[in-house]
Each structure stands twice: as C-alpha cells, then as structure tokens.
Coordinates of C-alpha atoms in Angstrom, one line a residue:
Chain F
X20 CA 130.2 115.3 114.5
X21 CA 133.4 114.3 112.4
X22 CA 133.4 113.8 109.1
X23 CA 133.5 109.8 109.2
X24 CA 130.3 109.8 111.2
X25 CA 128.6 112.1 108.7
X26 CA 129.6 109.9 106.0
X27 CA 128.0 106.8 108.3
X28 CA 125.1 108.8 108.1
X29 CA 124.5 109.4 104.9
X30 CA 125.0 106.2 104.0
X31 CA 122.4 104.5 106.0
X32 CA 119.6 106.4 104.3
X33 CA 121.3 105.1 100.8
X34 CA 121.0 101.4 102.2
X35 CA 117.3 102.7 102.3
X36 CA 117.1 103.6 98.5
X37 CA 114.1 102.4 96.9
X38 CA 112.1 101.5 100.3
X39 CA 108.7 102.6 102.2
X40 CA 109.2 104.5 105.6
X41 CA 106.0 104.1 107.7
X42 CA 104.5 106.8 109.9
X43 CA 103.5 104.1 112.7
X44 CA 101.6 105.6 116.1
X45 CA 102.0 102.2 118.1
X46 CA 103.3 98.7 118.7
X47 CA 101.4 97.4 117.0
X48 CA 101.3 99.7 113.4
X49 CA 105.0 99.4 113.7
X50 CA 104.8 95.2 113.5
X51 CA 102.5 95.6 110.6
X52 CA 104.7 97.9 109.0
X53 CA 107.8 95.7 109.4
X54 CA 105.7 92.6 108.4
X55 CA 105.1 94.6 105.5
X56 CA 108.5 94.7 104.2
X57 CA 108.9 98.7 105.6
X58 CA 112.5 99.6 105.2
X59 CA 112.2 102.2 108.6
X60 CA 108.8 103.4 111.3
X61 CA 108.2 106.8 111.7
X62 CA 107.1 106.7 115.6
X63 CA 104.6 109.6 116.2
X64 CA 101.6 110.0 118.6
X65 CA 99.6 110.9 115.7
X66 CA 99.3 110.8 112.1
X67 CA 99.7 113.5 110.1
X68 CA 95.9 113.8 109.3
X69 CA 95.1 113.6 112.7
X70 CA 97.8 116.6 113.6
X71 CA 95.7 118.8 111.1
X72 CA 92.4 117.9 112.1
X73 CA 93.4 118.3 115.9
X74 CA 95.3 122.1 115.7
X75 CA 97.2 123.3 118.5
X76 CA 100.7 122.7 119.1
X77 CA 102.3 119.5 118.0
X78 CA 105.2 118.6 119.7
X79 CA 107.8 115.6 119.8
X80 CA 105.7 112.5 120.7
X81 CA 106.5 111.0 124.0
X82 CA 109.7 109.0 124.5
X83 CA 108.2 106.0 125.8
X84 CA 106.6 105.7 123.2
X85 CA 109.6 106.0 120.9
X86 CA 111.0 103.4 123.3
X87 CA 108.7 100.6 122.9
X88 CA 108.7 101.2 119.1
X89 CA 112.1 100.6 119.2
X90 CA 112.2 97.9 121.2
X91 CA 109.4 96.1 118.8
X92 CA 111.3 96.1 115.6
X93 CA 114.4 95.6 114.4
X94 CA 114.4 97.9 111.4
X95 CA 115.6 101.7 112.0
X96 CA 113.6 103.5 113.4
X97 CA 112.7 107.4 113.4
X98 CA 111.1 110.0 115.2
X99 CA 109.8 113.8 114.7
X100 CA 112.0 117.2 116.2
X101 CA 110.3 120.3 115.8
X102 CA 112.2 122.7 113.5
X103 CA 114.6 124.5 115.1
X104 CA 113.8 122.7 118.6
X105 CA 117.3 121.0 119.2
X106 CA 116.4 120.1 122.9
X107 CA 114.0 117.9 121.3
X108 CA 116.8 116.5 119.2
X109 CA 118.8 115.7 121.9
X110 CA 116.5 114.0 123.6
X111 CA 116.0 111.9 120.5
X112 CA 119.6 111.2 120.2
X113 CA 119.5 110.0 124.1
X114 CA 116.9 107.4 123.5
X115 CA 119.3 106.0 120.8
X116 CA 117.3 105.4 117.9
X117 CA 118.4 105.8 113.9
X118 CA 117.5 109.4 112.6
X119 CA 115.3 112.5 113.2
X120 CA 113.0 113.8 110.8
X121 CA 113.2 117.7 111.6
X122 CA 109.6 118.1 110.8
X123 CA 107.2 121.1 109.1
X124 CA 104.5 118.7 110.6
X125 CA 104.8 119.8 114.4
X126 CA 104.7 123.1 115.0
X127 CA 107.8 124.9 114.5
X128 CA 110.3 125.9 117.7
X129 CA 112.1 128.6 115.8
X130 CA 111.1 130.6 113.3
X131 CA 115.1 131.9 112.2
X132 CA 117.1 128.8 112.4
X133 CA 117.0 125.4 111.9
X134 CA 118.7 122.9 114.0
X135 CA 122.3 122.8 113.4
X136 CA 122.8 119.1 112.5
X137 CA 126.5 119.1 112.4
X138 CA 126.6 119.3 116.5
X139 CA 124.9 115.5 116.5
X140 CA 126.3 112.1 116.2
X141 CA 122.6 111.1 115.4
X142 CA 121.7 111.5 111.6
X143 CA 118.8 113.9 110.4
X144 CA 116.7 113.9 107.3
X145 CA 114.9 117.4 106.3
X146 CA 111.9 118.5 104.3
X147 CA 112.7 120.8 101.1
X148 CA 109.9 122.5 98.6
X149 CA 113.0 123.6 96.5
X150 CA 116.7 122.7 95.6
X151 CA 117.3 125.7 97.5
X152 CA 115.7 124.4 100.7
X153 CA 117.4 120.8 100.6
X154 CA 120.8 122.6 99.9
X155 CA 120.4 124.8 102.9
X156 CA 119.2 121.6 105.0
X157 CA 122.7 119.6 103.6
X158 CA 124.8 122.3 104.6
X159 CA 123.2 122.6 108.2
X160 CA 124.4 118.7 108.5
X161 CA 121.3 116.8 107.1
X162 CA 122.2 113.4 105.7
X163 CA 118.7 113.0 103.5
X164 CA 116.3 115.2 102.0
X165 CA 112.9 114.5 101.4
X166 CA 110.0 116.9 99.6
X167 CA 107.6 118.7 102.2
X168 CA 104.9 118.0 99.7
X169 CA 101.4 118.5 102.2
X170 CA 101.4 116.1 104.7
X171 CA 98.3 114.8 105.8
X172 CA 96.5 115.5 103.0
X173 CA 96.6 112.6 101.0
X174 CA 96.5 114.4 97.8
X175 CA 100.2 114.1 96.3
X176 CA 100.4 117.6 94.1
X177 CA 102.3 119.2 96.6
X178 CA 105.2 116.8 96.7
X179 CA 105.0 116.3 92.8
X180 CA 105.7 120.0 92.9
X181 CA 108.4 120.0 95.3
X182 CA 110.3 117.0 93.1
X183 CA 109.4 118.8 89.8
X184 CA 111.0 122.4 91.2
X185 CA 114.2 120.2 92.8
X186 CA 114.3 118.7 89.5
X187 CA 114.0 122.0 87.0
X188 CA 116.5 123.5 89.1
X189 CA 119.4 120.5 88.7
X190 CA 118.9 120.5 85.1
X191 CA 119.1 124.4 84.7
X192 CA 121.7 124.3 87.4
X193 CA 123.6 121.4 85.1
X194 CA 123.6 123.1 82.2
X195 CA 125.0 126.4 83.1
X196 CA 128.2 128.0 82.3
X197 CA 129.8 127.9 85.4
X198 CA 130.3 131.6 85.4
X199 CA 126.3 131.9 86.0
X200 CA 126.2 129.8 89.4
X201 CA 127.6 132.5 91.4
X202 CA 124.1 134.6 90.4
X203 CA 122.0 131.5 90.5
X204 CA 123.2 130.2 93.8
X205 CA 122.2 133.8 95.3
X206 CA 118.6 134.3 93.2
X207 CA 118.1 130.7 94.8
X208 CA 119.4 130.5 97.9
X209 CA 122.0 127.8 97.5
X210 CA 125.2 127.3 98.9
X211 CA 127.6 127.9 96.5
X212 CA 129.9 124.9 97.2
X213 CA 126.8 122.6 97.3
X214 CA 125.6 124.2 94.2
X215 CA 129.0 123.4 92.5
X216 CA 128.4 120.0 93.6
X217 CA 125.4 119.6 92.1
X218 CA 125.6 120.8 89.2
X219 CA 129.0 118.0 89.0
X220 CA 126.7 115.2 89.7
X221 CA 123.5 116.2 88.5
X222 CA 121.4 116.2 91.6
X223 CA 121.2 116.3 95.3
X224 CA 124.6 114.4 96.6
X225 CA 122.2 112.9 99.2
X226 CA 119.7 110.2 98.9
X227 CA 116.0 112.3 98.1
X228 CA 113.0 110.7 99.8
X229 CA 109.2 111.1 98.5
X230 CA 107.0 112.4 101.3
X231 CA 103.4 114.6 101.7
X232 CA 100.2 113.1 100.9
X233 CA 101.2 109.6 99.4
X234 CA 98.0 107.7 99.5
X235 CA 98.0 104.7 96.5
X236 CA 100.8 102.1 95.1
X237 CA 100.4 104.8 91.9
X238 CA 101.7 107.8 94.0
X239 CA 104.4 106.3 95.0
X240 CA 105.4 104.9 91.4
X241 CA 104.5 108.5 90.1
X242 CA 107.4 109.9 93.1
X243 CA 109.5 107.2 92.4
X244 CA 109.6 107.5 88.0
X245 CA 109.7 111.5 89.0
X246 CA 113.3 110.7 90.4
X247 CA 112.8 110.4 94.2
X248 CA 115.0 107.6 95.8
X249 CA 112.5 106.3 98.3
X250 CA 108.9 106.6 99.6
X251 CA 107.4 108.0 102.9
X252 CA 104.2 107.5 103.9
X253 CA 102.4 109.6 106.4
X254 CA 98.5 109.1 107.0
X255 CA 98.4 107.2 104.1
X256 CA 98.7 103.5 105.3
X257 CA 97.1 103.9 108.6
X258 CA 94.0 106.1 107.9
X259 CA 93.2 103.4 104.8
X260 CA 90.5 100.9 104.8
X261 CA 92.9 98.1 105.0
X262 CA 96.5 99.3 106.4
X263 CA 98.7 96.1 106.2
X264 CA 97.3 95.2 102.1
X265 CA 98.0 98.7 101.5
X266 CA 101.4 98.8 103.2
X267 CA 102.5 95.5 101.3
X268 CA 101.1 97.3 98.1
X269 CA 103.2 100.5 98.7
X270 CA 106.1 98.7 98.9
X271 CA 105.9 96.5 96.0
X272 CA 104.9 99.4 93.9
X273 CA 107.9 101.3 95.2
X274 CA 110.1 98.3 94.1
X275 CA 108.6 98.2 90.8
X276 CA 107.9 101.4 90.2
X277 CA 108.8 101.7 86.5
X278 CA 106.4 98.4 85.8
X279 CA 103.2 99.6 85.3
X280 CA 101.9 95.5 85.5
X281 CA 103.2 95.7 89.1
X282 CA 102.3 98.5 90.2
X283 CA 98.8 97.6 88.5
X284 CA 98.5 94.0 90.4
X285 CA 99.8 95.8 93.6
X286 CA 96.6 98.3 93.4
X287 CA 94.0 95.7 93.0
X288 CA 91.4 95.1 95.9
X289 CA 92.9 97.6 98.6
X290 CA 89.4 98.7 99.6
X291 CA 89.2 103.2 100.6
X292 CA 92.3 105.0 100.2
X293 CA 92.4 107.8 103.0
X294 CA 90.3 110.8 102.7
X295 CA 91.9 113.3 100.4
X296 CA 91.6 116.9 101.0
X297 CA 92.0 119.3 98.0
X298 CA 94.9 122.2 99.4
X299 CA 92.6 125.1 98.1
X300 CA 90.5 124.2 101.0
X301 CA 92.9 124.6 103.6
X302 CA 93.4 128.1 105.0
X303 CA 97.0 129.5 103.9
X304 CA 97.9 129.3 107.7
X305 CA 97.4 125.5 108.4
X306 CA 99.5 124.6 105.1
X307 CA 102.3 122.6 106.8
X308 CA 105.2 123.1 103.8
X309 CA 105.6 126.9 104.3
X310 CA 107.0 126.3 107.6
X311 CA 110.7 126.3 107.5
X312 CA 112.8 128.2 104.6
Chain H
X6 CA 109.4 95.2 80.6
X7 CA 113.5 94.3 80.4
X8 CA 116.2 95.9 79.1
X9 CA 118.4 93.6 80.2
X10 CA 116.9 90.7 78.3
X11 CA 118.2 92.2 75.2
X12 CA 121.8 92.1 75.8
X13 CA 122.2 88.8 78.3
X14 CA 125.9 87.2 77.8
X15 CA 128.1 85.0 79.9
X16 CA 130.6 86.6 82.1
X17 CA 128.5 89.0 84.0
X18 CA 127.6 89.8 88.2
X19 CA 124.3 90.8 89.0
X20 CA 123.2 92.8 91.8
X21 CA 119.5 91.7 92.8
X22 CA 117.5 95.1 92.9
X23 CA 114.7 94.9 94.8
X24 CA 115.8 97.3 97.7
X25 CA 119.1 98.6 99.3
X26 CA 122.4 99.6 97.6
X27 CA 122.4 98.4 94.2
X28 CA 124.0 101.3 92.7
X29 CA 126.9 101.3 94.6
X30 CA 127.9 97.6 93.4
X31 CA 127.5 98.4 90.5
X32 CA 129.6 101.0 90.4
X33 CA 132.3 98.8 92.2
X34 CA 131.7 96.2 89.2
X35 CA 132.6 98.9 86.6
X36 CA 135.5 100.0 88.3
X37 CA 136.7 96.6 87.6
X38 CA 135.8 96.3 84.1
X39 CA 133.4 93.6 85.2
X40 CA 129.8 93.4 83.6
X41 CA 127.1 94.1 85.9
X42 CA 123.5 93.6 85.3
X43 CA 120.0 94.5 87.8
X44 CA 118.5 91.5 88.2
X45 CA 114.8 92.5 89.1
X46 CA 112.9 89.9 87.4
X47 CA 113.8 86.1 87.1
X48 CA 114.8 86.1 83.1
X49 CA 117.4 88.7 84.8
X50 CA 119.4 85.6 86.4
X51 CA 120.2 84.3 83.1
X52 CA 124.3 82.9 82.4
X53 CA 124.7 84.8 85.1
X54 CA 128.4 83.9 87.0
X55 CA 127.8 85.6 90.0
X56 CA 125.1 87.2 91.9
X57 CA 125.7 90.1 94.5
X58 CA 122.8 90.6 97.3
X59 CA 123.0 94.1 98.4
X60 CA 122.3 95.8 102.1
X61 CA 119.2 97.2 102.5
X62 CA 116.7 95.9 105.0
X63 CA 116.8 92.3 105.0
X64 CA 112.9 91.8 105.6
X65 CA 112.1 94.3 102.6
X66 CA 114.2 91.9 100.6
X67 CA 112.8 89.0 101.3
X68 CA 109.4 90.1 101.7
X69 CA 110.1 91.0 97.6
X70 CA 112.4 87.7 96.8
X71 CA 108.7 85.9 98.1
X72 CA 105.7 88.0 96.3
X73 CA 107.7 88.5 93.0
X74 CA 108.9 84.5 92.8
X75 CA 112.7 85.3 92.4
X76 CA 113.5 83.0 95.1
X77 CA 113.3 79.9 93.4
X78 CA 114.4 80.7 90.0
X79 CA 117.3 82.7 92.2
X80 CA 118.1 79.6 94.0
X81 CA 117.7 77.0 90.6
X82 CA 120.3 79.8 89.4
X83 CA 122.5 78.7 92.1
X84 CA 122.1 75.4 92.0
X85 CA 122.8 75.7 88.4
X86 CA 126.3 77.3 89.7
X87 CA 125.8 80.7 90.2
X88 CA 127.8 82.1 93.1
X89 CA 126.4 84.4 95.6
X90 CA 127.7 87.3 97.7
X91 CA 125.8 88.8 100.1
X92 CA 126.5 91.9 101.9
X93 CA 125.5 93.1 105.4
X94 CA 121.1 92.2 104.6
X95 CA 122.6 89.9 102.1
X96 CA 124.3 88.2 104.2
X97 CA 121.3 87.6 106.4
X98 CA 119.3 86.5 103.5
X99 CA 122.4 83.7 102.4
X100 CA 122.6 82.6 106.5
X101 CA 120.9 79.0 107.2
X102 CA 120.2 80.7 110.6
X103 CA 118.8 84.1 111.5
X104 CA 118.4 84.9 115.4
X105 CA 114.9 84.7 116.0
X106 CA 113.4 84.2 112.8
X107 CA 113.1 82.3 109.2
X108 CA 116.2 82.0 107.5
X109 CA 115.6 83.2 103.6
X110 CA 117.7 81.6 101.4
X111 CA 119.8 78.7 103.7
X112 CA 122.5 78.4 101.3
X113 CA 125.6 78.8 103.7
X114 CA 125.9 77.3 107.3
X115 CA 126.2 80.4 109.5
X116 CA 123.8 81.4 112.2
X117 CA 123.3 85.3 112.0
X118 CA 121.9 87.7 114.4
X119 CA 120.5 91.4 112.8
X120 CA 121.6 94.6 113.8
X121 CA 123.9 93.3 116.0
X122 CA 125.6 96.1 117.3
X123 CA 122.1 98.3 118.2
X124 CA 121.3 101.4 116.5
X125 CA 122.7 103.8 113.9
X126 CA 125.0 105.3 117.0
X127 CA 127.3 102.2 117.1
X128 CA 127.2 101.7 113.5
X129 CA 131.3 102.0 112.5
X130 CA 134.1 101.9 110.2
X131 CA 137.7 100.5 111.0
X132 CA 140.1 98.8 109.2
X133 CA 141.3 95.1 109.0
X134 CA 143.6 92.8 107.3
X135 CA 142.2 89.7 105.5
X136 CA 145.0 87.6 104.3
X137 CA 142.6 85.8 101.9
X138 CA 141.8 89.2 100.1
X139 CA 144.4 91.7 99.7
X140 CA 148.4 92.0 101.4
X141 CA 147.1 95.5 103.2
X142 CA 144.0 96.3 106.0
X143 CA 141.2 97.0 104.1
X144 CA 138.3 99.9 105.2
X145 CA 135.6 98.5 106.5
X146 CA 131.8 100.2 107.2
X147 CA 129.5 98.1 109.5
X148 CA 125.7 100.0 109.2
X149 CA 123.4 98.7 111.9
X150 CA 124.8 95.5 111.2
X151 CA 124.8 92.0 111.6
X152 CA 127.0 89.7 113.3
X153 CA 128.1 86.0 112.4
X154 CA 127.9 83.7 115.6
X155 CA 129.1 80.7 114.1
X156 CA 130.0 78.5 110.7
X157 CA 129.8 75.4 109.8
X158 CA 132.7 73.1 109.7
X159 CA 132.7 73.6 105.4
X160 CA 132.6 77.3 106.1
X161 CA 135.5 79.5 105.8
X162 CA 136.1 82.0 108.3
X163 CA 138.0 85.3 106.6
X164 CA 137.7 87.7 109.3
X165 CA 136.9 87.4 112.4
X166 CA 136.6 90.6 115.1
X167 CA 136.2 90.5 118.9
X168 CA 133.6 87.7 119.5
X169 CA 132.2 87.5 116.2
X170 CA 133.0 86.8 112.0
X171 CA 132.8 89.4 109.8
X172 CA 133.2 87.7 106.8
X173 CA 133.3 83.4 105.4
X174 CA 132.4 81.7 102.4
X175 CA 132.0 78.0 101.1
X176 CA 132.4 77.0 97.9
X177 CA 129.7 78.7 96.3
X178 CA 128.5 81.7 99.2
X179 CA 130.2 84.8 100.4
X180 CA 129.2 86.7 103.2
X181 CA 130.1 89.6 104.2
X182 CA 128.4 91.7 107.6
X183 CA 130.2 95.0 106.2
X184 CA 130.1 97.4 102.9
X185 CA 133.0 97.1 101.1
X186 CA 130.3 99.3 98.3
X187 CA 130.6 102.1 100.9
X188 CA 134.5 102.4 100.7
X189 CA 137.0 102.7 98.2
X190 CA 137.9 99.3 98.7
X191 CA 137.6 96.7 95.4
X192 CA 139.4 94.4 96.7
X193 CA 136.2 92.6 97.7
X194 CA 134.8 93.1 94.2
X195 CA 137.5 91.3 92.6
X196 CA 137.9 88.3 95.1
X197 CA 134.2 87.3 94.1
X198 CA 134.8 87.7 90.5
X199 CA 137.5 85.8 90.3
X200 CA 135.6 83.0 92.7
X201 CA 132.9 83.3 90.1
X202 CA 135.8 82.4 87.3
X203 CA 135.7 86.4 85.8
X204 CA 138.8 87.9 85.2
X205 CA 139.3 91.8 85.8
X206 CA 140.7 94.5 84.4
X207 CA 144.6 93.9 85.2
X208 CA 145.8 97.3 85.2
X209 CA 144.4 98.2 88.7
X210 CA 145.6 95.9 91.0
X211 CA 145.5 98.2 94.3
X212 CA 143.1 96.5 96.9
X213 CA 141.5 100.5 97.7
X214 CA 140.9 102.5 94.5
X215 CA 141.6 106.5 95.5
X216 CA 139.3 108.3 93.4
X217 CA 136.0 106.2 94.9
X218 CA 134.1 109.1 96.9
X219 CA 130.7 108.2 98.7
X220 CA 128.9 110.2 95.9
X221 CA 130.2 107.9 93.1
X222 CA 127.0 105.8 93.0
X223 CA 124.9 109.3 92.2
X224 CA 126.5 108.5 88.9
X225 CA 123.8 106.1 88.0
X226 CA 120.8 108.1 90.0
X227 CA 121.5 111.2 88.3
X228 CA 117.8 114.0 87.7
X229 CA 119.6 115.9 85.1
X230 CA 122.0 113.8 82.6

C-alpha cells in the first residue's frame, strides 16, 4: 500500500469521528441501523454475545452475507478477520467493502503475528487494551484503533480501562523529558517513532474508537467525555428490548455526549438494555481482550 | 450548556458539529485567521456569515439536523443571509436532489447521487485546476464520495471531471464532492470566506499551505494537553 492510500485510509475513519458503528447480523439489522443515523454496519453472523455463549471457533462470517449487507446500504460497511488470519483479509478486500476489523472476538489465527496491514489497499481498524497495543497495531499499517474493552458483555469496565490506561500513558508519555522515551517506549512496548509522535500531539495520531460492552446512550457519553472519537456497539443494540429506539438513542447520545439533558432525553423509555455479565464470572480463558498483544 | 454563546460576534464561519470532520475545518479556518465557531445547538447560528457542513455520513447528519431542530433555525439562518458550504455529506445535505431518496436541506439545484464511485477502494485523490479558486491545480481527496449529475441553470459549475461536477455554487451555496479539509489546500477556505464577505489574513496568499499534515486536526482532539 503507498503512502497516499494509507493516508485515504485514515482519513475515512476521521470522516467517522463522533458516530455509532453497528454490529448488524442481517439485511435487515443493517436498514435499521442505517435508518438510525449509524455512521458504518459491522456485518457478522453473530453478535458478540452470541459468539460467547456459543464457544468453539469463530471464524470470518460468510461472504454472502457480507455481500448482501453491502448491497443494502449505502454507508461503509465492515466485516471481522481473525487476528493474524490474512487469507481472511484478503478475501475481505475481494468482496470490496470499506474496512476490516482484525478482531479479538473470533478466535485468533496466529498466536505470533498480527496481520501485516501495510500489504492491503483495504484499510484496517485494531483492538488495543493499552497505548502500547494501539502503537504496535499503527505501525503494522492499521488506520484506526479502537479499545478491546470485553465484547459481548455489555458491562463497559473493560473499555473504560482500556481508554483510561491509553490515556495515563499520553499524558505521562507528554510530559516526559525526551531523553526518558527511549526507556518508556521499551518498558511499554511502543515504537519509538510512534512514541515520539505522540508525545508531539498528545495522543494516538489516528482516530480512537469506543468498543466492548457498550449497552446504554450513558456508556457511550461516558467513552465519548473519556476522550474516544467514536462509538462501536457490539451486542448492545441488537440483543436490547427495542434495537431501532436504542440505536437512535446511541447515536444522539454520541453526538451530544457532553450534554447531560441529551443524553438524559435520549435514555428515556428504551425498555431492557442487554443482559450484562459481570467479567469475574467469566473463566480467565473465554476473556476475549487477552487475545492479541 | 454553550460556550459559544458567551463570546458570539459578527464575522465568524461555523462548522455544524453533529458528526464528521469538524475539526479539520476548523483548523483550515484558523490557518486563515478566520473565526470559527461549533455550531451544535441553534443559539450557535447566531451573526453567523457563513456556515461550513462537514463530511461525515450524510444520513447521520441529517438524522441529527431533524431530532435536535437545527434544520429550521439553520435554514431561517440562511434565509437571513448566511452562506453555506457543504462538503462531500454536506454537499448531499445542500443538493435539492439526492439519488433515491429525500433531499435534506434543498437549497441549491443539483441532483446528487452518494458514494458515487463504490467503496473505500476507489476512493482517490488527484489534482485539478479551478480557475474560479486559485491560478495553480489544487489537491483534491474524494472519500466514498458523491457525484453531481446536474445543476440548475443559476448554478455555477467550477469543476467538472469525466461525466460528472465536482464542485458549483449559487449565490448563497457551495458544494463541494471532495475535502479540501483533508489536504493542505486553503484555497477553498478562503474562496467561501470571502463569498461570505470575511476578509483573511493577507500574508498567506498561497492556494496549498505546506506545513498542513493530516494530523493537524489532532490539535483540537488532543487526551493529554
């Protein structure tokens, strides 16, 4: 990929700054979703949730189905790689839609490497826990970051972690002498040119998505006030009591997110938010966000 | 609820932020020594010269422009004398006719088609000259983007590429299918300021400022100050 079509790439996801990207597992999800004022569908055969609750191996969803998303909206769409599985991203890049999501929620391909990015025209956006994470992730050739947090739990601590550490990290990264970077970027993980670069502009030089168990309108507010540039929302829409109020909700509270009145008369009368599951309950071995370093 | 409320004067360009690439307008804006203001809520739109629609997703937009009532005070705005600029889903949301479904704010005859060119793949940059805007060929960046099929007889084409406009205006409406936000180019910038009757700063001249990079608009996002 040249440099121009990098730049392309990482520009669409800033056109996407301060939107709502649906997980959608049909036609028909994907019309609400767009109805809804979604800024990009996340095509999958099956919510996060459901990926949990089912075990075994999740794979890339089938590309018919990924076809016939496409074909039913005209807002980007998206669409799951395993990590490290770049036949899947090929195959992604083939059918011609807008970006993969090299995902911690299918089972990973490779437990070493990650997918080297910079070998497709096709723009990918990448799950981090940490600044080291989403550094590693830019430097492989991702175009957007976005927390881990837990998918499919509907309980948001994980990604309010994963934003929190990013965050601690720029500010102590920003206010070192520049003499201590070299030490940081090692202790950390970073890459040292990327470091440098962050610590110029004081944070991630690519737009940062909120994503992991974001259930309510005040989720994605909290994400959004926390510094995240834009909202993904897994299980959270689909597995609620009423999908297309609470879509429309999400992304007026996503707009508004520093206007508690808004955000307030977005989370009126939305009926059951999805089931939440608290992550002390989940063996150490199904927790999605430690896959990938 | 508004900072901006507090210091409202004459003389400035909003950029209406409800979705999309506010940041780097404004950016663009300051570059010029131009005032630019978010304009999230209708008090927002007040003595305002000149109001920028950003790219984003166009149904996000106007899905917002409904529920939070900005469209009609936005359009009493214009009808006041406000001019408008809208930018690749701006553009779509200034068009009196969108390709398949409810034009938004009908305020410039153009018929529009979205995401013209298909998916992120095609999306491009080249460069082109525009005699109206600046002596040399501007960058242009075209993201999944629309394309103008046709303008009125008071529209203005400015560019037109292959089978289709890239940019025209009227009186009062610019539209624009590419980002001139995504390029050094503020050329753009200061044509609608001075349409909007705002002068700019007079030592930079140049149609393509060289110390724009794309990160320049993480100046107003930034985690750690």
């Amino acid at each position: 990929m040249d440099a121009k079509r990098h730049e392309l790439n990482i520009q669409l996801a800033q056109m996407l700054k301060g939107g709502v990207i649906m997980d959608v597992t049909n036609v028909e999800q994907a019309k609400i979703a767009e109805e809804a004022g979604a800024v990009a569908v996340m095509a999958l055969e099956r919510v996060p949730s459901d990926i949990r609750k089912d075990g075994g191996v999740a794979r890339m969803s089938d590309p018919a189905m990924i076809a016939e998303i496409k074909k039913a909206v005209s807002i980007p769409v998206m669409a799951k790689a395993r990590i490290g599985h770049f036949v899947e991203a090929q195959l992604i890049e083939a059918l011609r839609i807008d970006y993969i999501d090299e995902s911690e929620v299918l089972t990973p391909a490779d437990e070493e490497c990650h997918i080297d990015k910079t070998k497709f025209s096709i723009p990918f956006v990448c799950g981090a826990r940490n600044l080291g994470e989403a550094l590693r992730r830019i430097a492989e050739g991702a175009a957007m970051i976005r927390t881990k947090g837990e998918a499919g739990t509907g309980n948001v601590v994980e990604a309010v972690r994963h934003m929190r550490t990013m965050n601690r990290e720029i500010r102590q990264l920003r206010e070192m002498p520049v003499e201590e970077v070299t030490g940081f970027a090692k202790q950390n993980g970073l890459p040292y040119e990327l470091a440098m670069q962050v610590k110029e502009l004081g944070r991630l030089p690519v737009v940062n998505f909120a994503a992991g168990g974001i259930a309510t309108p005040a989720d994605a507010a909290l994400m959004m006030q926390l510094g995240c540039d834009g909202i993904f929302v897994g299980s959270g829409i689909f597995k609620s009591a009423n999908p297309q109020a609470r879509a429309r909700a999400i992304v007026k509270a996503t707009a508004y997110f520093n206007d508690p009145q808004k955000v307030l008369e977005a989370s009126l009368g939305l009926g059951e938010a999805m089931p939440g599951l608290e992550i002390g309950q989940i063996p150490p071995e199904q927790l999605l966000a430690k896959r990938g370093w | 609820m508004n900072n901006n409320q507090k210091n409202i004067k004459s003389g400035a360009i909003g950029v209406l932020d409800l979705q999309g690439g506010v940041f780097e307008h404004l950016i663009h804006l300051e570059r010029l020594g131009v005032a630019g203001r978010r304009v999230k809520y209708p008090p927002d739109l007040a003595n305002l010269a000149g109001l920028i629609i950003p790219g984003g997703e166009s149904t996000c937009i106007s899905r917002l422009l409904n529920i939070f009532e900005i469209k009609e005070p936005l359009l009493a705005a214009y009808r006041a004398g406000m001019k408008i600029w809208g930018t690749c889903a701006g553009a779509i949301l200034v068009a009196g006719e969108v390709t398949g479904e409810q034009a938004c704010l009908s305020i410039i005859d153009i018929a529009i088609e979205r995401n013209s060119f298909g998916s992120q793949l095609d999306s491009f940059q080249k460069e082109a000259l525009i005699p109206e805007i600046a002596a040399e060929p501007l960058p242009l960046t075209f993201i999944r983007a629309p394309k103008i099929l046709r303008a009125g007889p008071d529209v203005n084409i400015l560019l037109k590429v292959d089978d289709y406009i890239a940019a025209a205006e009227s009186d009062k409406v610019l539209a624009t299918v590419f980002h001139p936000e995504l390029t050094g180019c503020i050329a753009l910038h200061r044509y609608f300021a001075k349409k909007c009757g705002l002068t700019t700063e007079t030592d930079k001249k140049t149609a393509i400022d060289p110390l724009w990079k794309n990160e320049s608009w993480t100046k107003l996002a930034r985690i750690a100050k």
